[in-house]
Each structure stands twice: as structure tokens, then as C-alpha cells.
XYZ file of C-alpha atoms in Angstrom:
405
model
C 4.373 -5.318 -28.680
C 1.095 -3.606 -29.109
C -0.122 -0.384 -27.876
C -3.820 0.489 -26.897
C -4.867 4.108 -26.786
C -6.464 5.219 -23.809
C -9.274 7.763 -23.284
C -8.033 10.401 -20.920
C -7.279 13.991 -20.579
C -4.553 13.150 -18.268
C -1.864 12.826 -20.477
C -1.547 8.864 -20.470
C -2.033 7.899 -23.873
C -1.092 4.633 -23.814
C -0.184 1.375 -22.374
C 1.631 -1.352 -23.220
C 2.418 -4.923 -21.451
C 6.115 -5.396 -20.405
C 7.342 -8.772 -20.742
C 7.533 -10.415 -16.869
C 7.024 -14.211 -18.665
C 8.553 -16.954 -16.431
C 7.323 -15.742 -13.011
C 5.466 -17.776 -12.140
C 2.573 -17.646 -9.512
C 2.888 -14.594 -7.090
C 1.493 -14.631 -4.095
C 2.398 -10.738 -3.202
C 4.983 -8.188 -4.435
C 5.752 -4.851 -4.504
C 7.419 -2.198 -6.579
C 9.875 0.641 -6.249
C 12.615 2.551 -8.523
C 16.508 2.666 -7.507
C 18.586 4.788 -9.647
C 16.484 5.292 -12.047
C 15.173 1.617 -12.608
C 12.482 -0.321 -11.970
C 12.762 -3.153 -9.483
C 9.733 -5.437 -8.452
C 10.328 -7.231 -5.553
C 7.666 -10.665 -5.078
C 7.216 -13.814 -3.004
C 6.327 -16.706 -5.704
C 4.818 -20.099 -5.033
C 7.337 -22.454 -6.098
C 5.495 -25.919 -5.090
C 2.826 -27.079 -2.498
C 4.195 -25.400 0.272
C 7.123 -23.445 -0.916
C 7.722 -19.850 -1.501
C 10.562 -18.051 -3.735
C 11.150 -14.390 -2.434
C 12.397 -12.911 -5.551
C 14.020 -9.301 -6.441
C 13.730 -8.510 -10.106
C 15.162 -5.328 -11.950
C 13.831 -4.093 -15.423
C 16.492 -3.585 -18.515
C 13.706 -1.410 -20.379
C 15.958 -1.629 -23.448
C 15.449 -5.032 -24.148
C 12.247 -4.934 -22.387
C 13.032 -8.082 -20.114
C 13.789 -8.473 -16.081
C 17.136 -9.518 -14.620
C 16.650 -11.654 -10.903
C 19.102 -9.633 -8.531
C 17.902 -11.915 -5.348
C 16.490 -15.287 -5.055
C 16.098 -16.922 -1.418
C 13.616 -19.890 -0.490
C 11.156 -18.987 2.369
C 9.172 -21.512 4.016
C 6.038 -23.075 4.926
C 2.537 -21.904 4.443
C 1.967 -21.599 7.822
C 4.445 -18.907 8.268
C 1.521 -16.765 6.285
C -1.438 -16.991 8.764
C -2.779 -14.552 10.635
C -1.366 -11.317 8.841
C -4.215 -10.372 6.810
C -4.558 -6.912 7.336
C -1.741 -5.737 5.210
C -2.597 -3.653 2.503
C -1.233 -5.783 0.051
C -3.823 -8.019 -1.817
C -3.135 -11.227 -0.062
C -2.175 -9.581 2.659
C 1.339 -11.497 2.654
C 3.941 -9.156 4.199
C 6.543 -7.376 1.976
C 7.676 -4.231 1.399
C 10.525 -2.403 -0.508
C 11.439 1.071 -0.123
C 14.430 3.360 -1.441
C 16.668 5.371 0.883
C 17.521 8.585 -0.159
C 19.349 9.709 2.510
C 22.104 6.700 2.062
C 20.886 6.331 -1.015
C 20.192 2.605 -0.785
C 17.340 0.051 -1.399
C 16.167 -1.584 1.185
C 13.398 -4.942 0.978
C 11.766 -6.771 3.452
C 10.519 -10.824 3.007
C 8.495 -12.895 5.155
C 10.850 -15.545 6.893
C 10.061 -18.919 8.400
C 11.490 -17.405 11.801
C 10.656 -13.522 11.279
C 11.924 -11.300 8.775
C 14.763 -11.264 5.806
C 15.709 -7.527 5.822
C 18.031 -7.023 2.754
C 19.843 -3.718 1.246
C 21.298 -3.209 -1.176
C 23.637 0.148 -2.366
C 24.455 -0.600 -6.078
C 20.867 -2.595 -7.082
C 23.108 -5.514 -8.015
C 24.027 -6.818 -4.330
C 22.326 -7.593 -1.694
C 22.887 -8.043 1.975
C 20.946 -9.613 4.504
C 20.407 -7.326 7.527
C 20.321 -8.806 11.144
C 16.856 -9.918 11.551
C 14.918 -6.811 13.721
C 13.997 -7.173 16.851
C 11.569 -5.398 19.399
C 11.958 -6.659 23.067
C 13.233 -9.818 21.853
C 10.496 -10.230 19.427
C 11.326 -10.718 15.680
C 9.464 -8.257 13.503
C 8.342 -8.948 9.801
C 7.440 -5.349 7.783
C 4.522 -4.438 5.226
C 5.484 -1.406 4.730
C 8.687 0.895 5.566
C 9.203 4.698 5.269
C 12.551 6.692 5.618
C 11.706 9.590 7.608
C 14.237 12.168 8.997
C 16.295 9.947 9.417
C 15.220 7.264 10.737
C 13.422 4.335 8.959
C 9.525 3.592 10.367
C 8.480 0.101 9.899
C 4.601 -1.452 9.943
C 5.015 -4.701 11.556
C 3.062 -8.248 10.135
C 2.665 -10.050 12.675
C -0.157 -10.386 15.259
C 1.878 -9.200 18.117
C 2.971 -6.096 17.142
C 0.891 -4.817 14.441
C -0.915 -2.061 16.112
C 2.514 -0.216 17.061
C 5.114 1.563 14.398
C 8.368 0.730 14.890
C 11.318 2.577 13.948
C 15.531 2.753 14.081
C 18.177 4.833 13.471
C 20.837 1.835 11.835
C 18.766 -1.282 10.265
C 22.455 -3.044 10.461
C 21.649 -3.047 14.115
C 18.863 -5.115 13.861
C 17.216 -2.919 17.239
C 13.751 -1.417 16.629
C 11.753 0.189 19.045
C 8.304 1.134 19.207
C 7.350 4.674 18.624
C 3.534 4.720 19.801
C 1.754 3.185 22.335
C -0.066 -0.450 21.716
C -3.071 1.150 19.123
C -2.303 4.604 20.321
C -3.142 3.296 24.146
C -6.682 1.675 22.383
C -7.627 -1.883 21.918
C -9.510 -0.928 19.244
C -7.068 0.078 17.073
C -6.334 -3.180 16.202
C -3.636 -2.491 13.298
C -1.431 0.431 11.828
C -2.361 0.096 8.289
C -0.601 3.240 6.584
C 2.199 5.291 7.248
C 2.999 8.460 5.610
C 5.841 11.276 5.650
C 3.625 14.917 4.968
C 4.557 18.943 5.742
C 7.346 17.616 8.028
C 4.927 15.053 10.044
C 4.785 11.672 10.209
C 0.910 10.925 9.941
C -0.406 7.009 10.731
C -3.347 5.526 10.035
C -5.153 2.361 11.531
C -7.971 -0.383 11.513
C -10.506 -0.044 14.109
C -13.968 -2.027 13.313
C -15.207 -0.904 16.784
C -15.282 2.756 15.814
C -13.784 3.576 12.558
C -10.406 4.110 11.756
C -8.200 7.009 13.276
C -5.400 9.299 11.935
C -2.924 10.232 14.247
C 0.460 12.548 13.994
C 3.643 13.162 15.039
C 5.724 16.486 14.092
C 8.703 16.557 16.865
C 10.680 12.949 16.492
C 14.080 14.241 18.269
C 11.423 14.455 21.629
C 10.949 11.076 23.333
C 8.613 9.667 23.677
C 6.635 10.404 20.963
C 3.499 12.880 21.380
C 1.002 11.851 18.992
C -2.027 13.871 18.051
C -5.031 12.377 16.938
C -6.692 14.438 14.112
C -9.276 11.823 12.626
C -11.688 9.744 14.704
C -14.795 7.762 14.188
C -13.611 6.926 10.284
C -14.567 10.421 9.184
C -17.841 10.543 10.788
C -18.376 7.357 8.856
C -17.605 5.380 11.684
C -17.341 1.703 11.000
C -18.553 1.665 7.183
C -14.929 3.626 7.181
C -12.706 0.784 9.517
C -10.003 0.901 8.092
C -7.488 3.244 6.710
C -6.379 1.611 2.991
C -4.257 3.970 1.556
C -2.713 7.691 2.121
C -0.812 9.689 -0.318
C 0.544 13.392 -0.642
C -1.259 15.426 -3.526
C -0.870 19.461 -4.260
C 0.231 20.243 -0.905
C -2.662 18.013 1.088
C -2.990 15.119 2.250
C -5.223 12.171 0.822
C -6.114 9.261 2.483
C -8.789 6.390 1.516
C -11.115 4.611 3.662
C -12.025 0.517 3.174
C -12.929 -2.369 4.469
C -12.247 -6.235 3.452
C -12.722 -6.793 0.020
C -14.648 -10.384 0.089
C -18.136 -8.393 0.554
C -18.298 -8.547 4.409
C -16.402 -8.352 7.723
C -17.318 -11.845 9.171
C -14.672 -11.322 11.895
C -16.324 -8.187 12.967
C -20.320 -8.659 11.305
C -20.046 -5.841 9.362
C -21.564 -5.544 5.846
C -19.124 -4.113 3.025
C -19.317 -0.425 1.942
C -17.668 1.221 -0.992
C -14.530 3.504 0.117
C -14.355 7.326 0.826
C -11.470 9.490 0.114
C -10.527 12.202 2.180
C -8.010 15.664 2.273
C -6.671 17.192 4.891
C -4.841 20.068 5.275
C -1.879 21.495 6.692
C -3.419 22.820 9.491
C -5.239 19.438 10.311
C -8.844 20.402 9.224
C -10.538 18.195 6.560
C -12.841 17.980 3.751
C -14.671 15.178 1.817
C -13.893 14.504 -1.500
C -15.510 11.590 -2.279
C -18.623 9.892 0.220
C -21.144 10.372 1.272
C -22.698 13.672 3.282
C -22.090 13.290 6.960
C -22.566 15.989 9.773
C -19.771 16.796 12.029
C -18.892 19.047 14.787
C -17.403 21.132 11.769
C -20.742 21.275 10.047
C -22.232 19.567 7.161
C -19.402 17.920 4.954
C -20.285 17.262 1.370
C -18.488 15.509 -1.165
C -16.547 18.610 -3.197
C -16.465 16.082 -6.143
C -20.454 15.634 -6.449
C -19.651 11.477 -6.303
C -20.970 9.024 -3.646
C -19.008 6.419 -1.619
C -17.046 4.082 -4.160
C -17.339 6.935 -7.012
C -21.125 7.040 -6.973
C -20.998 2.473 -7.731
C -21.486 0.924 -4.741
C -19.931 -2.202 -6.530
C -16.327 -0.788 -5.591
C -16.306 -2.218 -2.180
C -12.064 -1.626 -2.101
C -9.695 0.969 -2.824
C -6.560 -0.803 -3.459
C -3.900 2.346 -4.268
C -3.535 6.212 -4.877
C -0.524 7.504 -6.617
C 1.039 10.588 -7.743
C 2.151 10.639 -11.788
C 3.042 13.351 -14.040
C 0.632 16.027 -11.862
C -2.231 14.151 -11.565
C -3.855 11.641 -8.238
C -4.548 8.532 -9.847
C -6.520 5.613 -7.574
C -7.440 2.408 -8.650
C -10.644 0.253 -6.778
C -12.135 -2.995 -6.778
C -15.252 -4.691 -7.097
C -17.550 -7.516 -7.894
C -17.377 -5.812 -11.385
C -14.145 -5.626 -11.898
C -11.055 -3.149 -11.346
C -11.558 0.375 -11.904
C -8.957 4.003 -12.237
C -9.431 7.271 -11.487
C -7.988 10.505 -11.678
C -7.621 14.017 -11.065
C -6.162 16.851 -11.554
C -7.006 19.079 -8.862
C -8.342 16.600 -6.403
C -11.926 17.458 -7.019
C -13.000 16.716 -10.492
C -12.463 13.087 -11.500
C -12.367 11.139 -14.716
C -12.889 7.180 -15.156
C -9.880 6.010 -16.964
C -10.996 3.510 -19.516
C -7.848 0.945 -19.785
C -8.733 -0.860 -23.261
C -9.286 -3.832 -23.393
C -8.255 -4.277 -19.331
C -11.107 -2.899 -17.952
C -13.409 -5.192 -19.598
C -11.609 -8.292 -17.935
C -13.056 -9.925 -14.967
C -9.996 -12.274 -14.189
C -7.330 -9.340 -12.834
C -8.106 -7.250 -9.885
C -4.928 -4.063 -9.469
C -1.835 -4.869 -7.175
C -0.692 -1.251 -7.435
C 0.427 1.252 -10.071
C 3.796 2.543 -9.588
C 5.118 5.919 -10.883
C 8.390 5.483 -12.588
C 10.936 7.392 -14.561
C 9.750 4.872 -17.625
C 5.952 5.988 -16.553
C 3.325 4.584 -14.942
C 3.742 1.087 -14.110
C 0.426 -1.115 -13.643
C 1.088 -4.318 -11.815
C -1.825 -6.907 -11.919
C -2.626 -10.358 -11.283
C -5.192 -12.631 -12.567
C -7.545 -13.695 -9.572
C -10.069 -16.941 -8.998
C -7.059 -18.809 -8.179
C -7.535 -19.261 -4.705
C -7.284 -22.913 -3.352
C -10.674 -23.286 -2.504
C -9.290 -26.670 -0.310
C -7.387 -25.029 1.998
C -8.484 -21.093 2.339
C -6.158 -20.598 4.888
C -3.525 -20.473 1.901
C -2.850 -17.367 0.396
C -4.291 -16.605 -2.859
C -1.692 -16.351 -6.260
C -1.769 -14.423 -9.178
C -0.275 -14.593 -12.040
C 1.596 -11.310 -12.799
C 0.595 -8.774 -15.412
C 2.552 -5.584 -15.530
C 1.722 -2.720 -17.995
C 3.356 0.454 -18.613
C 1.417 3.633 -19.349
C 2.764 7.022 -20.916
């Protein structure tokens, strides 16, 4: 296995490809570590119209995956109209690790609603009761233990604009913790979720007037009594529509702005824009890190890193993940030139991070990087492999995963 220096004063000095041969196509997946490995959970395209969802776990000895789960699921069919998930085909699935019990818990995409699985030794799996909300069966992008309770994003069409949540997933009873787009129609979708200074923040996709971030800080008080603390996508209104990722970094909170990543909006007629990132603080005022300059009715905000919408290339029309690894904010975008990462180490000055030879292909866009005990894990999938036929389907990849240390 080679090993390809890397250019960067942020301590990763290099990165290496882990072996993840026999895959297969991927349509989505999703990463997370479980006592203290590395488990990648996916849904792979087995034949014309059948999906695998897989769990995989790491042996970093012997550099080589062991399958934990395999289920079929069914039907492409089952996939429309969830596309505003922040995964890359926008294919519902999300894993998450419990501390609290500890336990791993993984949601799929089912032909009927939702496989919930945990899991308390990493080995074994069980299937949860599929959830419910008034009768309706939920499928999850995204889920987030949070005193506890466990917050869900829902998939599908008819509940994606609330956040669900339950005290026992053995249950299989959810209920909704917010009001239908936080009582607005135009919030058409919660896109991110996010547990910060004992608050549960959420943020969503509104293409009428840019997204929102609303919190809540008392959950024992029902029902919930949100406070809205961004509007209008940042003063960027609907360049900023959606909220595409949000992530806790030296005490503040982060969150990235985007918008589809095909180079327009033809649902809503809006023209792409590269993303803006964004802190707030503690006390729920803001600053812009990276954007452009934009009055408010707290003054002029300029970007404290000196660097335009998209980091100054208006190329990088979406943000696809911000992390946290060994002290520094790392974000990776995408663009009609390729994949790009970024990072800081004090949120305002930022360095490209040149990924020899990666960053000169033009065939793998960034799934998401990962931090792990083993280091930073880089999961990406080579792209132009959508069935131009039958767009409806959703596009797969076949899986790359690097590790950087």
C-alpha cells in the first residue's frame, strides 16, 4: 500500500487507500465508529432494480472489512421523491452511535418504510419495530441522541419538514417535536440537526426565503418552544436555501449554506451559488466566515476569513461536509472542477488541502470524511455513472475510502 504526502500544516501527513474491493456499486452510505472501530454502513445496487443494505466493520490489522448485516431492500421506486437529504444521492440512511446505552443504531430505506436496526456488541443486529408517527411509517437521514432521547430527520415527503423524536426506539412510537416547517410552508425540509451548549439547534430548506435556524434548550417542557435565530439564509436569502451541513468547532457553532449541486434549482428557478459558512455563538449572535458582505440589522457583516462565497471559486457550487479532527474544522466542497478540502485552525484562517494525486481527478466527488480513532477517514465515489435512461434512478458510485494521519 502506498502513501502520498500531503501539503498541510494541519498535521495530516498522509493518506493512504484502505482496501473496500468487492463492494460493489453504492448508491449511498454512511460512516460512524462503535467501540473504537470503524463501521460503514451502505445501500448497494445489486441488479436492475435491487438494492443490498449492507453494514460493514473495518479489521484495520489486516486492513480488510467484515459484513456484520446484509438485508435485500426493494424496488427503485421506493427511492423517489427524497432528494433533499444531505447525502449525495439523496437516498435515506443514517447510522449513529449511542452513548448513553452505548449502542449502534442504523437506519435503511425499506420497501414499506424504514429498517431500524441496533446493535450493542457491533456483531448483532436487531431489527427495531418499524417507527411510526400517527400511523405513518417514517424512514431517517439522519439521527442524533440528545438528552436522552433520540431525534430523527424523516425521508419521506410527508414528514420531512418536522423532527421527530422518542424516548425507546424498541417502541417503534415517534412523535413530532416541531410544528409542520416550524408553522411555515416554506420550510419545506429539516435538513440538519445538531446537539450544541445544551441546545438542540435545526436547520432547514426554504427556496422561498432562505433557509432558517431554529432552537430548542428546554426538552423536559412540552411542547417544544423553538426560537428562531437565523432567517432569510443569513441575509443571503435564497442564494443561501438550504442549510447543508452544521458542526460544533472551539466552542461555536458552524453551519454551511447550499443549494443543489447540478448547477441550478429547476424546481424552484433559481441559479446555483457557491456556499457560505457561518458561526454563531453561544449567545445566538453571528458572524460570517466565509461569503460574501451583506448588511444586516446587526450592521455590515464581512467575511473574517478575507474569502468569497465557495472560498473565493465560484466553481464550488456545494458544500458536501464539515468535520472536527485532531483540533482542526476540516470541510470538503464540490464543483464543476472537481472536489476540494479545507481547513482551519481557528475558524478564520483557511488552507486548501492538496490531496495528491486525488485532487487532480475529475471522476470522484466527497461522500464525507469521518474522524476516527484510526484518523481521518475519506469516503468517495467515482461519479458520471448516472443512468442517463432513467434519471429518476439514483446515481452509484463506486466506493473509494482513504485514510489520512
Amino acid at each position: 500500500m502506498s502513501k502520498l504526502s500531503l501539503m498541510t500544516a494541519q498535521g495530516l501527513k498522509d493518506i493512504s487507500p484502505v482496501n473496500i474491493n468487492g463492494l460493489g456499486s453504492i448508491a449511498t452510505s454512511s460512516m460512524a465508529t462503535f467501540q473504537d472501530r470503524l463501521y460503514l454502513a451502505a445501500i448497494c445496487e445489486t441488479g436492475k432494480k435491487s438494492y443490498n443494505g449492507k453494514i460493514l466493520r473495518y479489521d484495520s490489522e489486516n486492513d480488510s472489512w467484515e459484513e456484520v448485516y446484509a438485508a435485500a431492500l426493494e424496488g427503485e421506486n421506493n427511492y423517489k421523491g427524497v432528494g433533499s437529504g444531505n447525502s449525495p444521492s439523496g437516498i435515506p440512511l443514517a447510522i449513529a452511535f449511542l452513548e448513553e446505552t452505548p449502542s449502534l443504531i442504523v437506519s435503511f430505506l425499506s420497501p414499506s418504510g424504514s429498517q431500524l436496526l441496533r446493535s450493542e456488541d457491533g456483531k448483532t443486529f436487531h431489527t427495531l419495530p418499524e417507527p411510526q408517527l400517527d400511523k405513518h411509517l417514517l424512514s431517517f437521514r439522519c439521527l442524533l441522541p440528545f438528552q436522552n432521547r433520540l431525534y430523527a430527520i424523516p425521508a419521506d415527503d410527508k414528514a420531512k419538514n418536522v423532527i421527530c423524536a422518542c424516548d425507546d426506539s424498541a417502541t417503534g412510537k415517534w412523535q413530532a417535536v416541531n410544528l409542520p416547517g416550524f408553522d411555515s410552508l416554506d420550510n419545506q425540509a429539516i435538513s440538519q440537526i445538531v446537539a450544541f451548549n445544551n441546545c438542540l439547534y435545526a436547520g432547514t430548506v426554504n427556496p422561498e426565503t432562505g433557509c432558517q435556524i431554529w432552537k430548542i434548550q428546554d426538552t423536559e417542557q412540552t411542547p417544544y418552544t423553538w426560537k428562531k435565530i437565523i432567517s432569510d439564509g443569513a441575509r443571503g436569502y435564497t442564494f443561501n436555501s438550504f442549510v447543508s451541513s452544521m458542526v460544533v468547532f472551539q466552542g461555536n457553532l458552524y453551519f454551511a449554506t447550499g443549494m443543489p449541486a447540478d448547477g441550478y434549482d429547476r424546481g424552484n428557478d433559481i441559479p446555483i451559488s457557491a456556499p457560505e459558512i457561518i458561526r454563531i455563538y453561544p449567545d445566538d449572535s453571528w458572524d460570517l466566515i466565509v461569503g460574501a458582505p451583506k448588511f444586516t440589522p446587526d450592521g455590515l457583516k464581512v467575511p473574517l476569513s478575507v474569502m468569497g462565497a465557495g472560498f473565493d471559486d465560484s466553481h464550488n457550487c456545494t458544500l458536501q461536509f464539515m468535520t472536527v479532527h485532531n483540533e482542526c474544522l476540516y470541510v470538503g466542497t464540490q464543483g464543476k472542477g472537481g472536489f476540494q478540502l479545507w481547513a482551519t485552525e481557528d475558524g478564520e484562517i483557511w488552507e486548501p488541502i492538496r490531496l495528491e494525486p486525488l485532487s487532480d481527478r475529475r471522476d470522484i466527488e466527497i461522500y464525507t470524511v469521518v474522524t476516527t480513532p484510526l484518523g481521518l477517514v475519506t469516503v468517495l465515489g467515482k461519479t458520471n455513472l448516472q443512468n442517463t435512461d432513467n434519471p429518476s434512478k439514483p446515481k452509484t458510485h463506486d466506493l473509494e475510502v482513504w485514510l489520512g494521519k
